[in-house]
Tab-separated table of C-alpha atoms in Angstrom:
chain	number	residue	atom	x	y	z
A	1	UNK	CA	-12.913	107.921	103.260
A	2	UNK	CA	-9.662	109.837	102.934
A	3	UNK	CA	-11.138	112.899	104.890
A	4	UNK	CA	-12.395	110.887	107.669
A	5	UNK	CA	-8.902	109.410	108.075
A	6	UNK	CA	-7.296	112.585	108.040
A	7	UNK	CA	-9.621	113.745	110.675
A	8	UNK	CA	-9.114	111.097	112.600
A	9	UNK	CA	-5.378	111.690	112.394
A	10	UNK	CA	-5.718	115.201	113.413
A	11	UNK	CA	-7.899	114.332	116.414
A	12	UNK	CA	-5.937	111.185	117.698
A	13	UNK	CA	-2.343	111.938	116.512
A	14	UNK	CA	-0.869	109.803	119.213
A	15	UNK	CA	-3.121	106.696	118.529
A	16	UNK	CA	-2.274	106.964	114.775
A	17	UNK	CA	1.381	107.223	115.494
A	18	UNK	CA	1.068	104.180	117.934
A	19	UNK	CA	-0.743	102.125	115.126
A	20	UNK	CA	1.955	102.989	112.846
A	21	UNK	CA	4.630	102.095	115.058
A	22	UNK	CA	3.104	98.658	115.638
A	23	UNK	CA	2.569	98.127	111.963
A	24	UNK	CA	6.236	99.110	111.508
A	25	UNK	CA	7.469	96.400	113.964
A	26	UNK	CA	5.173	93.716	112.322
A	27	UNK	CA	6.482	94.600	108.822
A	28	UNK	CA	10.055	94.490	110.196
A	29	UNK	CA	9.315	90.974	111.848
A	30	UNK	CA	7.954	89.595	108.551
A	31	UNK	CA	10.020	91.442	105.850
A	32	UNK	CA	13.528	90.930	107.500
A	33	UNK	CA	13.938	87.255	106.329
A	34	UNK	CA	12.593	87.771	102.954
A	35	UNK	CA	15.955	87.894	101.156
A	36	UNK	CA	16.950	84.629	102.291
A	37	UNK	CA	13.560	82.981	101.071
A	38	UNK	CA	14.136	84.008	97.464
A	39	UNK	CA	15.636	81.886	95.117
A	40	UNK	CA	18.485	82.817	92.695
A	41	UNK	CA	18.460	82.452	88.994
A	42	UNK	CA	15.286	82.177	86.962
A	43	UNK	CA	17.199	83.789	83.996
A	44	UNK	CA	16.351	81.203	81.511
A	45	UNK	CA	12.821	79.543	80.500
A	46	UNK	CA	13.493	75.649	81.086
A	47	UNK	CA	10.615	74.996	78.766
A	48	UNK	CA	12.571	77.212	75.780
A	49	UNK	CA	14.075	75.347	72.697
A	50	UNK	CA	17.591	76.880	73.984
A	51	UNK	CA	17.271	74.991	77.326
A	52	UNK	CA	16.068	71.641	75.610
A	53	UNK	CA	19.239	72.153	73.420
A	54	UNK	CA	21.340	72.588	76.396
A	55	UNK	CA	19.798	69.822	78.080
A	56	UNK	CA	20.702	67.411	74.797
A	57	UNK	CA	24.376	68.729	74.949
A	58	UNK	CA	24.537	67.976	78.699
A	59	UNK	CA	23.043	64.491	78.652
A	60	UNK	CA	24.261	63.320	75.343
A	61	UNK	CA	27.601	64.840	74.818
A	62	UNK	CA	28.360	65.692	78.535
A	63	UNK	CA	29.092	69.392	77.745
A	64	UNK	CA	27.226	72.463	77.986
A	65	UNK	CA	27.373	76.292	77.606
A	66	UNK	CA	30.940	77.866	78.380
A	67	UNK	CA	29.438	80.029	81.054
A	68	UNK	CA	32.782	81.135	82.674
A	69	UNK	CA	35.466	83.127	81.011
A	70	UNK	CA	38.627	84.496	82.465
A	71	UNK	CA	40.789	87.103	80.658
A	72	UNK	CA	44.273	87.698	81.164
A	73	UNK	CA	45.573	90.826	79.896
A	74	UNK	CA	49.314	91.997	80.023
A	75	UNK	CA	51.281	94.693	78.317
A	76	UNK	CA	53.861	92.418	77.554
A	77	UNK	CA	51.401	90.233	75.973
A	78	UNK	CA	49.968	86.658	76.142
A	79	UNK	CA	53.128	84.974	75.026
A	80	UNK	CA	55.095	86.817	77.650
A	81	UNK	CA	56.816	84.281	80.423
A	82	UNK	CA	54.794	85.847	83.124
A	83	UNK	CA	51.297	85.846	81.301
A	84	UNK	CA	51.888	82.144	80.038
A	85	UNK	CA	52.918	81.054	83.498
A	86	UNK	CA	49.648	82.608	85.018
A	87	UNK	CA	47.513	81.519	82.335
A	88	UNK	CA	48.662	77.962	82.864
A	89	UNK	CA	48.449	78.052	86.493
A	90	UNK	CA	44.826	79.636	86.357
A	91	UNK	CA	43.899	76.940	83.811
A	92	UNK	CA	44.896	74.319	86.260
A	93	UNK	CA	43.194	75.868	89.071
A	94	UNK	CA	39.791	76.424	87.205
A	95	UNK	CA	40.002	72.582	85.829
A	96	UNK	CA	40.627	71.443	89.723
A	97	UNK	CA	37.653	73.451	90.859
A	98	UNK	CA	34.450	71.406	91.852
A	99	UNK	CA	31.766	71.491	89.298
A	100	UNK	CA	34.017	73.034	86.663
A	101	UNK	CA	34.644	71.085	83.453
A	102	UNK	CA	35.414	71.430	79.661
A	103	UNK	CA	38.251	73.796	80.370
A	104	UNK	CA	39.868	75.399	77.245
A	105	UNK	CA	42.878	77.863	77.267
A	106	UNK	CA	44.882	79.919	74.946
A	107	UNK	CA	47.818	78.299	76.458
A	108	UNK	CA	46.475	74.706	76.291
A	109	UNK	CA	44.286	74.670	73.212
A	110	UNK	CA	45.466	73.105	69.834
A	111	UNK	CA	46.797	75.960	67.569
A	112	UNK	CA	43.598	76.549	65.547
A	113	UNK	CA	41.521	76.795	68.759
A	114	UNK	CA	43.947	79.222	70.384
A	115	UNK	CA	43.819	81.763	67.741
A	116	UNK	CA	40.167	82.257	68.861
A	117	UNK	CA	41.061	82.753	72.403
A	118	UNK	CA	43.533	85.586	72.147
A	119	UNK	CA	43.130	89.327	71.047
A	120	UNK	CA	44.359	90.613	67.655
A	121	UNK	CA	47.055	92.478	69.285
A	122	UNK	CA	48.125	89.404	71.540
A	123	UNK	CA	47.802	91.462	74.780
A	124	UNK	CA	44.855	89.643	76.260
A	125	UNK	CA	43.932	85.908	75.981
A	126	UNK	CA	41.082	83.703	77.463
A	127	UNK	CA	40.264	80.834	79.544
A	128	UNK	CA	36.761	79.509	78.859
A	129	UNK	CA	35.100	76.739	81.032
A	130	UNK	CA	31.539	75.253	81.978
A	131	UNK	CA	30.294	75.325	85.433
A	132	UNK	CA	27.633	72.806	86.131
A	133	UNK	CA	24.513	73.519	87.784
A	134	UNK	CA	21.414	75.639	87.541
A	135	UNK	CA	20.922	79.372	87.597
A	136	UNK	CA	20.515	79.092	91.247
A	137	UNK	CA	23.809	77.263	92.001
A	138	UNK	CA	26.105	77.836	89.085
A	139	UNK	CA	26.711	81.397	89.706
A	140	UNK	CA	28.000	80.865	93.260
A	141	UNK	CA	30.048	77.916	91.966
A	142	UNK	CA	31.767	80.101	89.483
A	143	UNK	CA	32.391	82.916	91.868
A	144	UNK	CA	33.840	80.384	94.304
A	145	UNK	CA	36.181	79.003	91.528
A	146	UNK	CA	37.460	82.485	90.380
A	147	UNK	CA	37.517	84.710	93.459
A	148	UNK	CA	41.080	83.944	94.257
A	149	UNK	CA	42.197	84.122	90.846
A	150	UNK	CA	40.890	87.599	89.944
A	151	UNK	CA	43.153	90.741	90.394
A	152	UNK	CA	46.422	91.806	89.086
A	153	UNK	CA	49.235	89.352	89.531
A	154	UNK	CA	52.989	90.021	88.178
A	155	UNK	CA	51.422	92.858	86.129
A	156	UNK	CA	48.884	90.555	84.487
A	157	UNK	CA	45.297	91.589	85.069
A	158	UNK	CA	42.867	88.771	85.638
A	159	UNK	CA	38.945	89.543	84.942
A	160	UNK	CA	36.412	86.854	85.424
A	161	UNK	CA	33.207	86.865	83.325
A	162	UNK	CA	30.693	85.080	81.361
A	163	UNK	CA	27.030	84.339	82.109
A	164	UNK	CA	27.730	82.847	85.439
A	165	UNK	CA	29.600	85.436	86.809
A	166	UNK	CA	27.406	88.099	85.476
A	167	UNK	CA	24.121	86.278	87.116
A	168	UNK	CA	26.313	86.022	90.431
A	169	UNK	CA	26.961	89.792	90.228
A	170	UNK	CA	23.151	90.434	89.530
A	171	UNK	CA	22.059	88.077	92.415
A	172	UNK	CA	24.469	89.971	94.616
A	173	UNK	CA	23.087	93.467	93.616
A	174	UNK	CA	19.652	92.331	93.756
A	175	UNK	CA	20.012	91.017	97.275
A	176	UNK	CA	21.856	93.992	98.612
A	177	UNK	CA	19.289	96.247	97.064
A	178	UNK	CA	16.308	94.404	98.368
A	179	UNK	CA	17.691	94.479	102.024
A	180	UNK	CA	18.253	98.257	101.573
A	181	UNK	CA	14.363	98.748	100.268
A	182	UNK	CA	13.251	96.499	103.218
A	183	UNK	CA	15.037	98.673	105.691
């Protein structure tokens, strides 16, 4: 069969190229919108024990995983005036963001909890929060809440992390790679 196809390609190259061109155009027409049809998420099994526990925490105790983390790092330390001011400001900004709750930071937590939110050398401290929503919507919500906060401000480096941010980055990379592969 392959020999017959090869012989036909040799005897009628223009026809083979024409058919290939038509198939290419059809493939582009049907393949171009595929990225918008794919859903994000799918990182957790909704029938697993951990999902059941997460659902119980959400329904019964109105809480969930801390899936958003901001790290503030400064050479002057977490207790320096600039770091403290930015930490308090970022804590308020995260708490005011839609779909974000259970915000706890080194600067606002009780002393016993705060000790777990700072590095041993006191150069870095954390803000942790929960972003509501499924694997499909929480990553975009987390990115929207942290995009303006990440970066270097007054010598303090702010990095966003946690599962929601990681999922957002994975979804963005997959979408970009899928677009490239479809091209």
